[in-house]
Amino acid sequence: MNMKHIKTALSLLACWFCIGMQAQETTTSENVFSSADPFEQESPQKSTKASHTLSASVAPGWITSKVATPYDEYSWRLGMGYELGYRCLFHNGYGFGLNYAHSSTHYPGGYQLGLNYAGASFVYGGHISSQWIATFEIGLGYANYTDGGTKVKDGLGSKYGIGIEYQLSNILGIGIGLTHYVQTFSKDNNGYYDSDKYTNGFKRFGLNAGIKIYL
């Protein structure tokens, strides 16, 4: 991850911190959520409890980097994937998450580029109404890519995401989101998959839709 992405991440974190501080200053003891709200503030003691969420999503997306094979060069190639996650949000809206994502993209000639990411993230979010929840996250972790299921390289990955979800009940919800993964690898023996948009790595922009389980 280069300095440009680090500066962008720090700027977003600073903005979210300011938003969170302003929200805390304007919060009163009045109960603003319905009884179905997992962040319900019926008492000062309950408002300090964290909210835990498990998620599972299907995640189609596009590798936006240019990928070169012996046959041709390709960009914005669509592939399928899935994402699994855990999220912990505290009463002030800040929290953390654990994420795993896998995607597989096929290219002519029998080439199959698989991308894997596992990492932790800083999360900011909460209820925007009694049943709607919005979240933002920035993550950093381990990445690798495979060719036909065989691992080729290990590297560093980062994740940027935004999502919104709707509570069907106290324990179940549905959500959609946008994610952007950036994965970097050493240049040595990088094989056919060499990107000209992001040196020695891949960028993948994706959608996700799935279920949320509130613990």
Coordinates of C-alpha atoms in Angstrom, one line a residue:
M1 CA 0.0 0.0 0.0
N2 CA 1.7 3.3 -1.1
M3 CA 1.7 6.6 0.6
K4 CA -1.3 7.9 -1.4
H5 CA -3.6 5.1 0.0
I6 CA -2.2 5.6 3.6
K7 CA -2.9 9.3 3.5
T8 CA -6.4 8.7 2.1
A9 CA -7.1 6.2 4.9
L10 CA -5.8 8.6 7.6
S11 CA -8.0 11.4 6.2
L12 CA -11.1 9.2 6.3
L13 CA -10.4 8.1 9.8
A14 CA -9.9 11.7 10.9
C15 CA -13.2 12.7 9.3
W16 CA -15.1 9.8 11.0
F17 CA -13.5 10.8 14.4
C18 CA -14.8 14.3 14.1
I19 CA -18.2 13.1 13.1
G20 CA -18.2 10.7 16.1
M21 CA -17.2 13.5 18.5
Q22 CA -19.9 15.8 17.3
A23 CA -22.5 13.1 17.6
Q24 CA -21.4 12.4 21.2
E25 CA -21.7 16.1 22.1
T26 CA -25.3 16.3 20.8
T27 CA -26.5 13.0 22.3
T28 CA -29.1 13.3 25.1
S29 CA -30.4 10.7 27.5
E30 CA -33.7 10.5 25.4
N31 CA -34.3 7.1 23.9
V32 CA -34.1 7.6 20.1
F33 CA -34.4 4.0 19.0
S34 CA -37.3 1.6 18.9
S35 CA -37.4 -1.6 21.0
A36 CA -36.2 -3.6 18.0
D37 CA -33.0 -1.6 17.9
P38 CA -29.8 -3.6 18.9
F39 CA -28.3 -0.3 20.0
E40 CA -31.4 0.6 22.1
Q41 CA -30.6 3.0 24.9
E42 CA -33.1 2.1 27.6
S43 CA -30.6 2.8 30.3
P44 CA -27.1 4.2 30.7
Q45 CA -25.9 0.7 31.5
K46 CA -27.3 -0.9 28.3
S47 CA -26.0 1.9 26.1
T48 CA -22.4 0.9 26.9
K49 CA -22.8 -2.6 25.5
A50 CA -21.2 -3.5 22.2
S51 CA -23.1 -4.9 19.3
H52 CA -21.8 -8.0 17.5
T53 CA -22.6 -9.0 14.0
L54 CA -21.8 -12.0 11.7
S55 CA -22.1 -11.6 7.9
A56 CA -22.0 -13.8 4.8
S57 CA -22.3 -12.4 1.3
V58 CA -22.0 -13.2 -2.3
A59 CA -19.6 -10.7 -4.0
P60 CA -19.4 -10.4 -7.8
G61 CA -16.8 -7.9 -8.8
W62 CA -14.3 -6.6 -11.4
I63 CA -10.5 -6.8 -11.5
T64 CA -9.9 -3.2 -12.7
S65 CA -6.1 -3.7 -13.1
K66 CA -4.8 -4.7 -16.5
V67 CA -4.0 -8.4 -16.5
A68 CA -1.7 -9.8 -19.2
T69 CA -1.8 -13.4 -20.4
P70 CA 0.1 -14.9 -23.4
Y71 CA -3.1 -14.4 -25.3
D72 CA -4.1 -10.8 -24.6
E73 CA -4.4 -8.1 -22.0
Y74 CA -7.7 -7.6 -20.1
S75 CA -9.1 -5.1 -17.7
W76 CA -12.5 -4.8 -15.9
R77 CA -12.9 -8.6 -16.0
L78 CA -15.9 -9.8 -14.0
G79 CA -15.6 -12.7 -11.6
M80 CA -17.5 -14.2 -8.7
G81 CA -16.6 -14.3 -5.0
Y82 CA -17.8 -14.4 -1.5
E83 CA -17.1 -12.5 1.8
L84 CA -17.3 -13.6 5.4
G85 CA -17.1 -11.2 8.3
Y86 CA -17.4 -10.4 12.0
R87 CA -18.1 -6.8 13.3
C88 CA -18.0 -5.3 16.8
L89 CA -19.5 -1.8 17.2
F90 CA -19.4 0.1 20.5
H91 CA -22.1 2.6 21.6
N92 CA -20.1 5.6 20.2
G93 CA -20.2 4.1 16.7
Y94 CA -16.5 3.0 16.5
G95 CA -15.5 -0.6 16.3
F96 CA -13.5 -3.2 14.5
G97 CA -14.0 -6.1 12.2
L98 CA -12.5 -9.3 10.9
N99 CA -12.9 -10.2 7.2
Y100 CA -12.2 -12.9 4.7
A101 CA -12.8 -12.5 1.0
H102 CA -12.3 -14.9 -2.0
S103 CA -12.8 -14.3 -5.7
S104 CA -12.2 -16.2 -8.9
T105 CA -11.9 -14.7 -12.3
H106 CA -11.5 -16.7 -15.5
Y107 CA -9.5 -15.7 -18.6
P108 CA -9.3 -17.2 -22.1
G109 CA -6.7 -20.0 -22.4
G110 CA -7.6 -21.7 -19.2
Y111 CA -6.2 -19.1 -16.8
Q112 CA -8.0 -18.7 -13.5
L113 CA -7.0 -15.8 -11.2
G114 CA -8.0 -16.3 -7.6
L115 CA -7.6 -13.5 -5.1
N116 CA -7.8 -14.1 -1.3
Y117 CA -7.8 -11.6 1.5
A118 CA -7.9 -11.9 5.3
G119 CA -7.5 -9.0 7.6
A120 CA -8.8 -6.7 10.3
S121 CA -10.5 -3.4 9.9
F122 CA -11.5 -0.2 11.6
V123 CA -15.2 0.3 11.5
Y124 CA -17.5 3.3 12.0
G125 CA -21.3 3.1 11.8
G126 CA -24.6 2.6 13.5
H127 CA -28.3 3.2 13.1
I128 CA -29.5 5.9 10.8
S129 CA -33.1 5.0 11.7
S130 CA -34.8 2.4 13.8
Q131 CA -34.1 -0.5 11.3
W132 CA -31.4 0.8 9.0
I133 CA -27.7 0.6 9.8
A134 CA -24.8 2.2 7.8
T135 CA -21.1 1.3 8.1
F136 CA -17.8 2.4 6.8
E137 CA -14.5 0.5 7.1
I138 CA -10.8 0.5 6.3
G139 CA -8.9 -2.7 6.6
L140 CA -5.4 -4.1 6.3
G141 CA -4.3 -7.7 6.1
Y142 CA -2.8 -10.7 4.3
A143 CA -3.4 -11.4 0.6
N144 CA -2.4 -14.0 -1.9
Y145 CA -3.3 -14.9 -5.5
T146 CA -3.6 -18.2 -7.2
D147 CA -3.5 -19.6 -10.7
G148 CA -5.9 -22.4 -11.2
G149 CA -6.1 -23.0 -7.5
T150 CA -2.4 -23.2 -7.0
K151 CA -0.9 -20.4 -4.8
V152 CA 1.5 -18.2 -6.7
K153 CA 2.3 -15.2 -4.4
D154 CA 1.8 -13.8 -0.9
G155 CA 1.4 -10.1 -0.3
L156 CA -0.2 -7.2 1.5
G157 CA -3.9 -6.4 1.1
S158 CA -6.1 -3.5 2.0
K159 CA -9.9 -3.1 2.0
Y160 CA -12.2 -0.1 1.7
G161 CA -15.9 -0.6 2.2
I162 CA -19.3 1.0 2.7
G163 CA -22.5 -0.8 3.4
I164 CA -26.1 -0.4 4.5
E165 CA -28.3 -3.1 6.0
Y166 CA -31.9 -3.5 7.1
Q167 CA -33.0 -5.3 10.3
L168 CA -35.7 -7.9 9.7
S169 CA -35.7 -8.7 13.4
N170 CA -33.5 -8.4 16.5
I171 CA -31.3 -11.3 15.2
L172 CA -31.5 -11.2 11.4
G173 CA -30.9 -8.6 8.7
I174 CA -30.0 -8.2 5.0
G175 CA -27.3 -5.9 3.6
I176 CA -25.6 -4.6 0.5
G177 CA -22.3 -2.9 0.1
L178 CA -19.4 -1.7 -2.1
T179 CA -15.9 -2.9 -1.6
H180 CA -12.5 -2.0 -3.0
Y181 CA -9.5 -4.3 -2.5
V182 CA -6.0 -3.4 -3.3
Q183 CA -3.4 -6.2 -3.2
T184 CA 0.3 -5.8 -3.7
F185 CA 3.0 -8.5 -4.4
S186 CA 6.7 -8.5 -5.0
K187 CA 7.7 -8.0 -8.6
D188 CA 10.0 -11.0 -8.8
N189 CA 8.5 -13.9 -10.7
N190 CA 5.1 -12.3 -10.8
G191 CA 4.0 -14.5 -13.8
Y192 CA 1.5 -13.3 -16.3
Y193 CA -0.6 -11.2 -13.9
D194 CA 1.3 -7.9 -13.9
S195 CA -0.7 -4.7 -13.5
D196 CA 0.1 -1.4 -15.1
K197 CA -2.4 0.5 -12.9
Y198 CA -1.1 -0.6 -9.6
T199 CA 2.5 -1.8 -9.6
N200 CA 2.9 -5.5 -8.9
G201 CA -0.6 -6.1 -7.8
F202 CA -4.3 -6.0 -8.4
K203 CA -7.3 -3.8 -7.7
R204 CA -10.8 -5.3 -7.4
F205 CA -14.0 -3.4 -7.2
G206 CA -17.0 -5.4 -6.0
L207 CA -20.6 -5.5 -4.8
N208 CA -21.8 -7.7 -2.0
A209 CA -25.2 -8.8 -0.8
G210 CA -26.0 -11.1 2.0
I211 CA -27.3 -11.8 5.5
K212 CA -26.5 -10.3 8.9
I213 CA -26.8 -12.1 12.2
Y214 CA -26.9 -10.0 15.3
L215 CA -25.6 -11.6 18.4

